[in-house]
Amino acid sequence: MKKEKDEMTKKGVSRRSILKGAVVMGAAAMGGGLALNMATPGTAEAMVKKLPSKWDETWDVVVVGSGFAGLAAAAEAAGGGAKVLILEKMPTYGGNSIINGGEYNSWDDELHLREKLNLGNDSVELHKSDTLKGGDFYGFPDLVDVFVQGATPALNWMIDEGGCKLRNILNRTGGHTAYRTHTNVEGVGRGYTDPLKKIAEGRGAKIRLNTKLTWIWRKDADPKSPIEGVEVLAGSKTKNIKVTKALIMASGGFSRDKKMLREFNPGILDEYNCTNHPGATGETIRMAQAICADSLQLAFIQLYPYAAPDTGILDAPAVYPFRGPGYGIVYVNKLGKRFVNEMERRDVVAMAQIKTKMKPTYSIFCEAMIPKMGTKEEVEKGIAKGRFVKADTIGELAGKLGIPAKDLEETINNHNKYMAEGKDPEFGRQFTKVMIPLTQGPFYAIAQWPAVHHTMGGIRINKNAQVIDIWGNVIPRLYAAGEVTGGVHGANRLGGNATPDAIAFGRVAGINAAKEKS
Ligand code: ADP
C-alpha cells in the first residue's frame, strides 16, 4: 500500500486529490483491487473523468439490464411512482434470463403443487440451509434470506399480475433436499421474463434497446457522494442521463468475457463452451469498481454440466438431465458406467464429468419419467433435432450411443436393484419413493458436457440491495440485483436459485429506489 501511495505521489496524484477531484478512477487499486485507465495510461488524467456539464435526459430511476433482475426492479420502481428507464445494450430484451432453463426454486406457490403432488415437506428454512450448504457456506445468510423469503411471493406475483403459467410438475434437483424446482409452461426463462415485462411496462417503465451503459457518474468517493447519472452509447451517439432517484445495476454476469474468466479463475479453460447470450460480458462490474463499489467472490464460476457437448447450448432438451435426478435419471460415461451421485450439485457433477476424460457423458431415462420432467412434445422435438436418442431396450440404446451394450445393461440393472433396496453402495445416491426404475421402455438418452454458465461473484450489496463501497459504506442512490452481484450463492449456485434471487432482489432494489428522495 505504501509503495502504491509513493508511486501515486510521484505522479502528482495524492489520495486527497482523488477524493476531492472528479470521478475516481482506479480507486479499487488503492483497496488492493484493480486499476482502470480510460484516458492516457500513466498520467494524472488517467485517474479522472469529468462530470458532464449538461445532461441530455433526466429520469427518476435508471435500470441497467432487461433480464429478471432489471424487469422486476423496473416494475417495482414504476409501481412506486418513479419514472423508469431500462437500458439494454442488446437488440433484444431479456439477456440470459429469457433463454435460461425456466427453473424456479420456491418452497411453495399459490397452487400448492408440492402438497397436491404429494412430494413431501419443504420450508423457507430448508431452502436456505440447502442454498448455504450448496455454496460451501460462502453465501451470506442475510442475503440468502432475502431471496428464499421472496421466492414464493415473487412467483405468485408473476402468476397473478403477469399471467405466468406453471407446469403441473415439481423437481428435486442437484443439491436440494426437497421437491421445490418449478417449471413454467414454456419450459424456458421467457415464461417469466414476458410476465415481468408485462408488469413493468404496464406500470409505465420504458425499455430502450441497443443502448449500452459506458460510464457511471459519481462526483467523488466521499461516502456521501451519490450517483449522479450515466453515460450511454446508443448507436454511435454518446448521451448523458441524469438520475434523480437511483441507478439499479441489473446487468448480469460475465460468462462470455474470456478475459475476466481468465483473470479471476485460470481453471476455467478457454476451450470450454458457454451457455450464455453474447452480451454476458463484465464491463459494468469494472465501471462499478471504478466508482469504488466493492466486489467479491469473482473466482466462483459455475459450469452447467448438461449443455449440448458440441455447442454449449442450453436448449429445452439440456434441462432434462437437470430435472431428472429426483425421478431416477442415471448418468453414465462412454463406457456405460456411472461416475457420480446424480443427486449432487452442479460443480460436483461437472468436475466428475471432466475427470472421466471422455466427452460426452449421457443421461439415461425412460418413458414414464417424461411427464415428471417435461412433455412428450418437447421430447419428440428433441428427437427430431437429434438431441435425444430413443430405443426400445437398454441394449439397443447402448448400440445407438456406441456404448458396450452389456456394460450399460449391467449398470442400469445394478441401479434398479439399488433403488429397490434403497441403498447405493457405489455413489451413495439418496432414493425417494417417487423415483422410477429403468425397467420399462422405451428408453431415452441425451449427450451432455459442462459449459461455462453462471458467475457467482460480483458487486457487493447489502440486504436492501444497496451497493457497498470498498470501505464498507453504502454508495448513495446505487442498487444492484441479480447475477451482477456477489455473495448470494457462495462457491456454487444451486440450479433453479438464480431466477428467484434475481427477481426477489430486483423487487427490493426497485421498491427502495422509488423511495429515494429526488
Ligand atoms: P439477470 O438474470 O441478473 O437479470 P441477465 O443476463 O438476464 O441477468 O440480464 C442482464 C442484461 O444486462 C442483459 O440483457 C445484458 O445484455 C444487459 N447488459 C449487460 N451489460 C450492459 C451494459 N453495459 N449496458 C446495457 N445493458 C447491459
Coordinates of C-alpha atoms and ligand atoms in Angstrom, one line a residue:
M1 CA 0.0 0.0 0.0
K2 CA 2.8 2.4 1.0
K3 CA 4.6 1.6 -2.3
E4 CA 1.5 2.3 -4.3
K5 CA 1.0 5.6 -2.4
D6 CA 4.6 6.7 -3.2
E7 CA 4.1 5.8 -6.8
M8 CA 0.9 7.9 -7.0
T9 CA 2.5 10.9 -5.2
K10 CA 5.4 10.7 -7.7
K11 CA 2.8 11.0 -10.5
G12 CA 1.4 14.1 -8.7
V13 CA -1.9 12.3 -7.7
S14 CA -2.5 12.4 -3.9
R15 CA -5.3 10.5 -2.2
R16 CA -6.8 13.8 -1.3
S17 CA -6.8 15.0 -4.9
I18 CA -8.5 11.7 -5.9
L19 CA -11.2 12.1 -3.3
K20 CA -11.8 15.7 -4.0
G21 CA -11.2 15.7 -7.7
A22 CA -13.7 14.5 -10.3
V23 CA -14.8 10.9 -10.6
V24 CA -12.5 8.4 -9.0
M25 CA -10.7 6.1 -11.4
G26 CA -8.8 3.1 -10.3
A27 CA -9.7 3.7 -6.7
A28 CA -10.1 0.0 -6.4
A29 CA -6.4 -0.3 -6.9
M30 CA -5.9 1.6 -3.6
G31 CA -8.0 -1.1 -1.9
G32 CA -5.8 -3.8 -3.3
G33 CA -8.0 -4.5 -6.3
L34 CA -7.9 -3.3 -9.9
A35 CA -6.9 -0.3 -11.9
L36 CA -8.8 1.2 -14.8
N37 CA -7.4 3.6 -17.3
M38 CA -9.8 5.3 -19.6
A39 CA -7.6 8.3 -20.6
T40 CA -3.8 8.1 -21.4
P41 CA -2.4 5.4 -19.1
G42 CA 0.2 6.5 -16.6
T43 CA -0.9 10.1 -16.4
A44 CA -2.8 12.0 -13.7
E45 CA -5.6 12.5 -16.3
A46 CA -5.9 8.7 -16.4
M47 CA -7.3 8.9 -12.9
V48 CA -10.2 11.3 -13.6
K49 CA -13.1 11.6 -16.0
K50 CA -15.0 14.9 -15.6
L51 CA -18.7 15.0 -14.8
P52 CA -20.8 16.2 -17.8
S53 CA -21.6 20.0 -17.8
K54 CA -25.1 19.3 -19.2
W55 CA -27.5 16.3 -19.2
D56 CA -29.3 15.1 -22.3
E57 CA -32.1 13.5 -20.4
T58 CA -33.4 13.1 -16.8
W59 CA -35.1 10.0 -15.3
D60 CA -36.0 9.1 -11.7
V61 CA -34.7 5.6 -11.9
V62 CA -32.4 4.1 -14.5
V63 CA -32.1 0.3 -14.6
V64 CA -29.2 -1.3 -16.5
G65 CA -30.2 -4.7 -18.0
S66 CA -33.6 -6.2 -19.0
G67 CA -33.3 -9.7 -17.5
F68 CA -35.2 -11.0 -14.5
A69 CA -33.5 -8.6 -12.1
G70 CA -33.9 -5.5 -14.3
L71 CA -37.5 -6.1 -15.2
A72 CA -38.5 -6.9 -11.6
A73 CA -36.7 -3.8 -10.4
A74 CA -38.2 -1.6 -13.0
A75 CA -41.7 -3.0 -12.3
E76 CA -41.4 -2.2 -8.6
A77 CA -39.8 1.2 -9.1
A78 CA -42.5 2.2 -11.5
G79 CA -45.1 0.8 -9.1
G80 CA -43.7 3.1 -6.5
G81 CA -44.4 6.1 -8.7
A82 CA -40.9 6.6 -10.3
K83 CA -40.3 7.4 -14.0
V84 CA -38.2 4.4 -15.0
L85 CA -35.9 3.8 -18.0
I86 CA -34.3 0.4 -18.6
L87 CA -31.1 0.4 -20.6
E88 CA -30.4 -2.7 -22.7
K89 CA -27.3 -2.9 -24.8
M90 CA -28.5 -5.8 -27.0
P91 CA -31.0 -5.5 -29.8
T92 CA -33.5 -7.8 -28.0
Y93 CA -34.7 -7.7 -24.4
G94 CA -34.2 -10.5 -21.8
G95 CA -30.4 -11.3 -21.5
N96 CA -29.6 -14.7 -20.2
S97 CA -32.9 -14.7 -18.3
I98 CA -35.1 -15.2 -21.4
I99 CA -33.0 -18.2 -22.6
N100 CA -32.5 -19.9 -19.3
G101 CA -34.0 -23.3 -18.4
G102 CA -37.1 -21.8 -16.8
E103 CA -36.4 -23.4 -13.4
Y104 CA -37.6 -21.6 -10.3
N105 CA -37.0 -22.8 -6.7
S106 CA -39.6 -21.9 -4.2
W107 CA -40.7 -23.9 -1.2
D108 CA -44.4 -23.1 -2.0
D109 CA -46.6 -21.5 -4.6
E110 CA -50.3 -20.4 -4.7
L111 CA -51.2 -23.7 -6.4
H112 CA -49.5 -25.6 -3.6
L113 CA -48.0 -28.0 -6.1
R114 CA -45.9 -29.9 -3.7
E115 CA -48.8 -30.8 -1.5
K116 CA -51.0 -31.6 -4.5
L117 CA -48.4 -33.9 -6.0
N118 CA -47.7 -35.4 -2.6
L119 CA -44.0 -34.7 -2.7
G120 CA -43.1 -34.4 0.9
N121 CA -42.1 -31.5 3.1
D122 CA -40.3 -28.2 2.5
S123 CA -39.8 -24.8 4.1
V124 CA -38.1 -21.5 3.7
E125 CA -35.5 -22.6 6.3
L126 CA -34.7 -25.8 4.4
H127 CA -34.3 -23.9 1.2
K128 CA -32.0 -21.5 3.0
S129 CA -29.9 -24.3 4.5
D130 CA -29.6 -26.2 1.2
T131 CA -28.5 -23.0 -0.5
L132 CA -25.8 -22.1 2.1
K133 CA -24.5 -25.7 2.1
G134 CA -24.6 -25.9 -1.7
G135 CA -22.4 -22.9 -1.8
D136 CA -19.9 -24.2 0.8
F137 CA -21.1 -21.6 3.2
Y138 CA -19.5 -18.7 1.2
G139 CA -23.0 -17.2 0.7
F140 CA -24.1 -14.5 3.2
P141 CA -27.0 -15.8 5.3
D142 CA -28.8 -12.4 5.4
L143 CA -28.7 -12.2 1.6
V144 CA -29.9 -15.7 1.1
D145 CA -32.8 -14.9 3.5
V146 CA -34.0 -12.2 1.2
F147 CA -34.3 -14.4 -1.8
V148 CA -35.6 -17.6 -0.2
Q149 CA -38.3 -15.5 1.6
G150 CA -39.0 -13.5 -1.5
A151 CA -39.2 -16.5 -3.9
T152 CA -42.8 -17.6 -3.2
P153 CA -44.4 -14.1 -3.2
A154 CA -42.5 -13.2 -6.4
L155 CA -43.7 -16.4 -8.1
N156 CA -47.3 -15.7 -7.1
W157 CA -46.9 -12.0 -8.3
M158 CA -45.8 -13.2 -11.7
I159 CA -48.8 -15.6 -11.9
D160 CA -51.4 -13.1 -10.6
E161 CA -50.2 -9.9 -12.4
G162 CA -48.1 -11.2 -15.3
G163 CA -50.1 -14.2 -16.4
C164 CA -47.2 -16.7 -15.7
K165 CA -48.3 -20.3 -16.0
L166 CA -46.6 -23.2 -14.3
R167 CA -46.4 -26.9 -15.4
N168 CA -48.0 -29.3 -13.1
I169 CA -44.6 -30.8 -12.1
L170 CA -42.1 -30.2 -9.4
N171 CA -38.5 -31.5 -9.4
R172 CA -35.9 -32.3 -6.8
T173 CA -32.7 -31.1 -8.5
G174 CA -29.0 -31.4 -7.6
G175 CA -28.0 -30.3 -4.1
H176 CA -31.6 -29.8 -3.0
T177 CA -33.2 -31.9 -0.3
A178 CA -36.8 -31.2 -1.3
Y179 CA -39.0 -31.1 -4.5
R180 CA -39.1 -27.3 -5.0
T181 CA -37.9 -26.7 -8.6
H182 CA -40.9 -25.2 -10.6
T183 CA -41.0 -25.1 -14.4
N184 CA -43.2 -22.8 -16.4
V185 CA -45.4 -23.9 -19.3
E186 CA -42.9 -22.6 -21.9
G187 CA -40.1 -24.6 -20.3
V188 CA -37.7 -21.6 -20.7
G189 CA -37.0 -18.3 -19.0
R190 CA -39.3 -16.4 -21.4
G191 CA -42.1 -17.9 -19.3
Y192 CA -41.1 -15.5 -16.5
T193 CA -39.5 -12.6 -18.5
D194 CA -42.7 -12.0 -20.5
P195 CA -44.9 -11.7 -17.4
L196 CA -42.3 -9.4 -15.7
K197 CA -42.1 -7.2 -18.9
K198 CA -45.9 -7.0 -18.9
I199 CA -46.0 -5.8 -15.3
A200 CA -43.1 -3.4 -15.8
E201 CA -44.4 -1.8 -19.0
G202 CA -48.0 -1.8 -17.6
R203 CA -46.7 0.3 -14.8
G204 CA -45.1 2.7 -17.2
A205 CA -41.4 1.6 -17.3
K206 CA -39.7 2.1 -20.7
I207 CA -37.2 -0.3 -22.3
R208 CA -34.5 1.2 -24.5
L209 CA -32.7 -1.4 -26.6
N210 CA -29.3 -1.0 -28.3
T211 CA -28.3 1.4 -25.5
K212 CA -25.1 0.5 -23.6
L213 CA -24.0 1.8 -20.3
T214 CA -20.5 3.1 -20.8
W215 CA -19.9 5.1 -17.5
I216 CA -21.4 5.7 -14.1
W217 CA -21.3 9.3 -13.0
R218 CA -20.3 9.9 -9.4
K219 CA -18.5 13.1 -8.3
D220 CA -16.1 11.5 -5.9
A221 CA -15.6 8.7 -3.5
D222 CA -16.8 10.6 -0.4
P223 CA -19.3 8.2 1.3
K224 CA -22.0 10.9 1.0
S225 CA -21.4 11.4 -2.7
P226 CA -24.3 9.9 -4.7
I227 CA -24.7 8.5 -8.2
E228 CA -25.4 11.5 -10.5
G229 CA -26.2 9.8 -13.7
V230 CA -24.9 7.6 -16.5
E231 CA -23.2 7.8 -19.8
V232 CA -24.6 5.6 -22.6
L233 CA -23.8 4.8 -26.1
A234 CA -26.8 4.5 -28.4
G235 CA -25.6 3.6 -31.9
S236 CA -22.7 5.9 -32.4
K237 CA -24.1 8.6 -30.2
T238 CA -23.0 9.2 -26.6
K239 CA -25.6 10.6 -24.2
N240 CA -25.5 11.6 -20.6
I241 CA -28.6 10.8 -18.5
K242 CA -29.2 12.4 -15.1
V243 CA -30.7 10.1 -12.5
T244 CA -32.7 11.8 -9.8
K245 CA -33.6 8.9 -7.5
A246 CA -31.4 5.9 -8.2
L247 CA -29.4 3.7 -10.6
I248 CA -30.0 0.0 -10.4
M249 CA -27.4 -2.3 -11.8
A250 CA -29.0 -5.5 -13.2
S251 CA -26.5 -6.2 -15.9
G252 CA -25.9 -9.9 -15.4
G253 CA -22.8 -12.0 -15.2
F254 CA -19.6 -12.2 -17.2
S255 CA -19.6 -15.8 -18.5
R256 CA -18.9 -14.6 -22.1
D257 CA -16.0 -12.4 -21.0
K258 CA -13.0 -14.7 -21.7
K259 CA -10.6 -12.1 -20.3
M260 CA -12.4 -11.8 -17.0
L261 CA -12.8 -15.5 -16.7
R262 CA -9.1 -16.0 -17.2
E263 CA -8.2 -13.2 -14.7
F264 CA -10.4 -14.5 -11.9
N265 CA -10.2 -18.2 -12.4
P266 CA -7.5 -19.8 -14.6
G267 CA -9.2 -23.1 -14.0
I268 CA -11.9 -22.0 -16.4
L269 CA -10.2 -23.0 -19.6
D270 CA -10.5 -21.1 -22.9
E271 CA -11.7 -24.2 -24.7
Y272 CA -14.8 -24.5 -22.5
N273 CA -18.1 -23.8 -24.3
C274 CA -20.6 -21.3 -22.8
T275 CA -24.4 -21.4 -22.4
N276 CA -24.8 -17.6 -22.2
H277 CA -26.0 -14.9 -24.6
P278 CA -23.2 -12.9 -26.2
G279 CA -24.0 -9.8 -24.0
A280 CA -22.8 -11.6 -20.8
T281 CA -19.7 -9.5 -20.5
G282 CA -18.5 -7.9 -17.4
E283 CA -17.8 -4.2 -18.3
T284 CA -20.4 -3.0 -15.8
I285 CA -18.6 -4.7 -12.9
R286 CA -15.5 -2.7 -13.9
M287 CA -17.5 0.5 -14.1
A288 CA -18.9 -0.1 -10.6
Q289 CA -15.4 -0.8 -9.3
A290 CA -14.2 2.4 -10.9
I291 CA -16.5 4.4 -8.7
C292 CA -15.4 2.5 -5.6
A293 CA -18.1 -0.2 -5.5
D294 CA -16.7 -3.3 -3.7
S295 CA -16.8 -6.7 -5.5
L296 CA -16.3 -10.2 -4.1
Q297 CA -16.0 -13.8 -4.9
L298 CA -15.3 -13.3 -8.6
A299 CA -13.4 -16.6 -8.9
F300 CA -16.6 -18.6 -8.3
I301 CA -17.7 -19.5 -11.8
Q302 CA -20.2 -22.3 -12.5
L303 CA -20.1 -24.9 -15.3
Y304 CA -23.5 -26.2 -16.3
P305 CA -23.0 -30.0 -16.5
Y306 CA -25.6 -30.8 -19.1
A307 CA -25.0 -28.4 -22.0
A308 CA -25.0 -29.7 -25.6
P309 CA -21.5 -31.1 -26.0
D310 CA -20.6 -29.5 -29.3
T311 CA -22.1 -26.1 -28.9
G312 CA -22.6 -25.5 -25.2
I313 CA -26.2 -24.5 -25.9
L314 CA -28.7 -24.9 -23.0
D315 CA -31.8 -25.7 -25.0
A316 CA -35.0 -27.4 -23.8
P317 CA -33.5 -30.9 -24.0
A318 CA -30.5 -29.8 -22.0
V319 CA -32.7 -29.1 -19.0
Y320 CA -34.0 -32.8 -18.7
P321 CA -30.8 -34.1 -17.1
F322 CA -31.1 -31.3 -14.5
R323 CA -34.7 -32.0 -13.8
G324 CA -34.3 -35.8 -13.8
P325 CA -32.4 -36.8 -10.6
G326 CA -35.4 -36.6 -8.3
Y327 CA -37.2 -39.1 -10.6
G328 CA -34.3 -41.6 -11.1
I329 CA -32.4 -40.4 -14.1
V330 CA -29.0 -42.1 -14.4
Y331 CA -25.7 -40.5 -15.7
V332 CA -23.2 -42.7 -17.5
N333 CA -19.9 -42.3 -19.2
K334 CA -18.9 -43.6 -22.7
L335 CA -18.1 -47.0 -21.2
G336 CA -21.7 -47.3 -19.8
K337 CA -20.5 -46.8 -16.2
R338 CA -21.9 -44.3 -13.6
F339 CA -19.4 -41.8 -12.5
V340 CA -21.1 -39.6 -9.8
N341 CA -24.1 -39.5 -7.5
E342 CA -26.8 -38.0 -9.7
M343 CA -28.2 -36.0 -6.8
E344 CA -25.1 -34.0 -6.5
R345 CA -24.6 -30.2 -7.1
R346 CA -23.6 -28.8 -10.4
D347 CA -19.9 -28.3 -9.5
V348 CA -19.5 -31.9 -8.4
V349 CA -21.2 -33.4 -11.4
A350 CA -19.3 -31.1 -13.8
M351 CA -15.9 -32.0 -12.3
A352 CA -16.8 -35.7 -12.3
Q353 CA -17.6 -35.5 -16.0
I354 CA -14.3 -33.7 -16.8
K355 CA -12.4 -36.3 -14.8
T356 CA -13.9 -39.1 -17.0
K357 CA -11.7 -37.6 -19.8
M358 CA -14.3 -39.0 -22.1
K359 CA -16.5 -36.4 -23.8
P360 CA -19.5 -36.6 -23.7
T361 CA -21.4 -38.3 -20.9
Y362 CA -25.1 -39.3 -21.1
S363 CA -28.3 -39.1 -19.2
I364 CA -30.5 -42.2 -19.4
F365 CA -34.2 -42.1 -18.7
C366 CA -37.4 -43.9 -19.6
E367 CA -40.9 -43.1 -20.9
A368 CA -42.6 -43.0 -17.5
M369 CA -40.2 -40.2 -16.4
I370 CA -41.1 -37.8 -19.3
P371 CA -44.3 -36.3 -17.7
K372 CA -42.3 -35.7 -14.5
M373 CA -39.6 -33.8 -16.3
G374 CA -41.3 -32.1 -19.2
T375 CA -43.6 -33.0 -22.1
K376 CA -43.8 -35.7 -24.8
E377 CA -44.0 -32.9 -27.4
E378 CA -40.7 -31.4 -26.2
V379 CA -39.0 -34.9 -26.3
E380 CA -40.3 -35.6 -29.8
K381 CA -39.0 -32.2 -31.0
G382 CA -35.6 -33.1 -29.3
I383 CA -35.5 -36.4 -31.1
A384 CA -36.2 -34.7 -34.5
K385 CA -33.3 -32.4 -33.8
G386 CA -31.0 -35.3 -32.9
R387 CA -30.7 -34.2 -29.3
F388 CA -32.5 -37.2 -27.7
V389 CA -31.9 -40.8 -28.8
K390 CA -34.7 -43.3 -28.3
A391 CA -34.7 -47.1 -28.2
D392 CA -36.9 -50.0 -27.1
T393 CA -34.3 -51.6 -25.0
I394 CA -31.3 -50.6 -23.0
G395 CA -29.1 -52.8 -25.2
E396 CA -30.4 -51.1 -28.4
L397 CA -29.9 -47.7 -26.8
A398 CA -26.3 -48.6 -26.0
G399 CA -25.8 -49.6 -29.6
K400 CA -27.1 -46.2 -30.8
L401 CA -24.8 -44.4 -28.4
G402 CA -21.7 -46.6 -29.2
I403 CA -21.6 -47.9 -25.6
P404 CA -20.8 -51.6 -25.0
A405 CA -24.4 -53.0 -24.5
K406 CA -23.6 -55.5 -21.7
D407 CA -21.9 -52.8 -19.6
L408 CA -24.8 -50.3 -19.9
E409 CA -27.3 -53.1 -19.1
E410 CA -25.3 -54.1 -16.1
T411 CA -25.1 -50.5 -14.9
I412 CA -28.9 -50.0 -15.3
N413 CA -29.7 -53.3 -13.7
N414 CA -27.5 -52.5 -10.7
H415 CA -29.0 -49.1 -10.3
N416 CA -32.6 -50.6 -10.5
K417 CA -31.5 -53.0 -7.7
Y418 CA -30.0 -50.2 -5.6
M419 CA -33.3 -48.2 -6.0
A420 CA -35.4 -51.2 -4.9
E421 CA -33.1 -51.8 -1.9
G422 CA -32.9 -48.0 -1.1
K423 CA -29.1 -48.0 -0.9
D424 CA -26.5 -47.1 -3.5
P425 CA -23.2 -48.7 -2.4
E426 CA -21.3 -47.2 -5.3
F427 CA -22.1 -43.4 -5.1
G428 CA -24.4 -43.1 -2.1
R429 CA -27.4 -41.8 -4.1
Q430 CA -30.4 -40.8 -2.0
F431 CA -33.6 -42.5 -3.2
T432 CA -37.1 -41.3 -2.7
K433 CA -40.5 -43.0 -3.1
V434 CA -41.4 -41.2 -6.3
M435 CA -38.3 -42.4 -8.2
I436 CA -38.9 -44.6 -11.2
P437 CA -36.7 -47.6 -12.0
L438 CA -35.4 -48.0 -15.6
T439 CA -37.2 -51.3 -16.2
Q440 CA -39.9 -50.4 -18.8
G441 CA -39.0 -48.9 -22.2
P442 CA -38.9 -47.1 -24.4
F443 CA -35.6 -45.6 -23.1
Y444 CA -34.0 -42.3 -23.9
A445 CA -30.5 -40.8 -23.8
I446 CA -29.1 -37.3 -24.2
A447 CA -25.4 -36.4 -24.5
Q448 CA -24.2 -33.7 -22.1
W449 CA -21.0 -31.9 -21.2
P450 CA -20.1 -28.9 -18.9
A451 CA -20.1 -25.3 -20.3
V452 CA -19.5 -22.0 -18.5
H453 CA -22.9 -20.9 -17.2
H454 CA -23.0 -18.5 -14.2
T455 CA -20.7 -16.2 -12.4
M456 CA -21.5 -16.3 -8.7
G457 CA -19.3 -13.3 -7.7
G458 CA -19.9 -9.6 -8.5
I459 CA -20.8 -6.3 -6.9
R460 CA -21.2 -6.3 -3.1
I461 CA -24.7 -5.4 -1.8
N462 CA -26.5 -5.5 1.5
K463 CA -29.9 -7.0 2.1
N464 CA -31.6 -3.7 0.9
A465 CA -29.8 -4.3 -2.5
Q466 CA -27.7 -1.2 -1.8
V467 CA -24.2 -1.3 -3.3
I468 CA -21.4 -1.2 -0.8
D469 CA -18.1 0.7 -1.4
I470 CA -14.6 -0.6 -0.8
W471 CA -14.6 1.0 2.6
G472 CA -17.9 -0.6 3.7
N473 CA -20.2 2.4 3.1
V474 CA -23.4 2.4 1.2
I475 CA -23.0 4.3 -2.1
P476 CA -25.9 6.6 -2.1
R477 CA -28.5 6.1 -4.9
L478 CA -26.8 2.9 -6.2
Y479 CA -28.5 -0.5 -6.1
A480 CA -27.7 -3.9 -7.7
A481 CA -29.6 -7.2 -8.1
G482 CA -29.2 -10.5 -9.9
E483 CA -26.1 -12.1 -11.4
V484 CA -24.1 -8.9 -11.4
T485 CA -24.0 -9.1 -7.6
G486 CA -21.8 -11.5 -5.5
G487 CA -22.2 -13.1 -2.1
V488 CA -25.6 -14.8 -2.5
H489 CA -24.8 -18.2 -3.9
G490 CA -21.3 -18.7 -2.5
A491 CA -18.9 -21.1 -4.2
N492 CA -21.6 -22.9 -6.2
R493 CA -25.1 -21.8 -7.1
L494 CA -27.8 -24.5 -6.8
G495 CA -29.7 -24.9 -10.0
G496 CA -33.1 -23.0 -10.0
N497 CA -31.9 -20.4 -7.5
A498 CA -30.8 -17.7 -10.0
T499 CA -34.3 -16.8 -11.0
P500 CA -35.8 -16.2 -7.5
D501 CA -32.6 -14.5 -6.5
A502 CA -32.7 -12.0 -9.4
I503 CA -36.4 -11.4 -9.1
A504 CA -36.6 -11.1 -5.3
F505 CA -33.6 -8.7 -5.1
G506 CA -34.8 -6.9 -8.2
R507 CA -38.0 -6.2 -6.4
V508 CA -36.2 -5.0 -3.2
A509 CA -34.0 -2.7 -5.3
G510 CA -36.9 -1.3 -7.2
I511 CA -39.0 -0.6 -4.1
N512 CA -36.1 1.1 -2.3
A513 CA -35.1 3.1 -5.4
A514 CA -38.6 4.6 -5.8
K515 CA -38.5 5.7 -2.1
E516 CA -35.3 7.7 -2.6
K517 CA -35.9 11.5 -2.4
S518 CA -35.2 13.3 -5.7
Ligands
ADP1 P1 -30.1 -11.3 -14.5 O1 -30.5 -12.7 -14.6 O2 -29.2 -11.0 -13.4 O3 -31.3 -10.3 -14.7 P2 -29.4 -11.2 -17.4 O4 -28.2 -11.7 -18.0 O5 -30.7 -11.9 -17.7 O6 -29.2 -11.0 -15.8 O7 -29.7 -9.7 -17.8 C1 -28.7 -8.7 -17.8 C2 -28.9 -7.8 -19.0 O8 -28.0 -6.7 -18.9 C3 -28.6 -8.5 -20.4 O9 -29.7 -8.3 -21.2 C4 -27.4 -7.7 -20.9 O10 -27.4 -7.5 -22.3 C5 -27.5 -6.3 -20.2 N1 -26.3 -5.6 -20.1 C6 -25.1 -6.0 -19.7 N2 -24.2 -5.0 -19.8 C7 -24.8 -3.9 -20.2 C8 -24.4 -2.6 -20.5 N3 -23.1 -2.2 -20.4 N4 -25.4 -1.7 -20.9 C9 -26.7 -2.1 -21.0 N5 -27.1 -3.3 -20.8 C10 -26.2 -4.2 -20.4

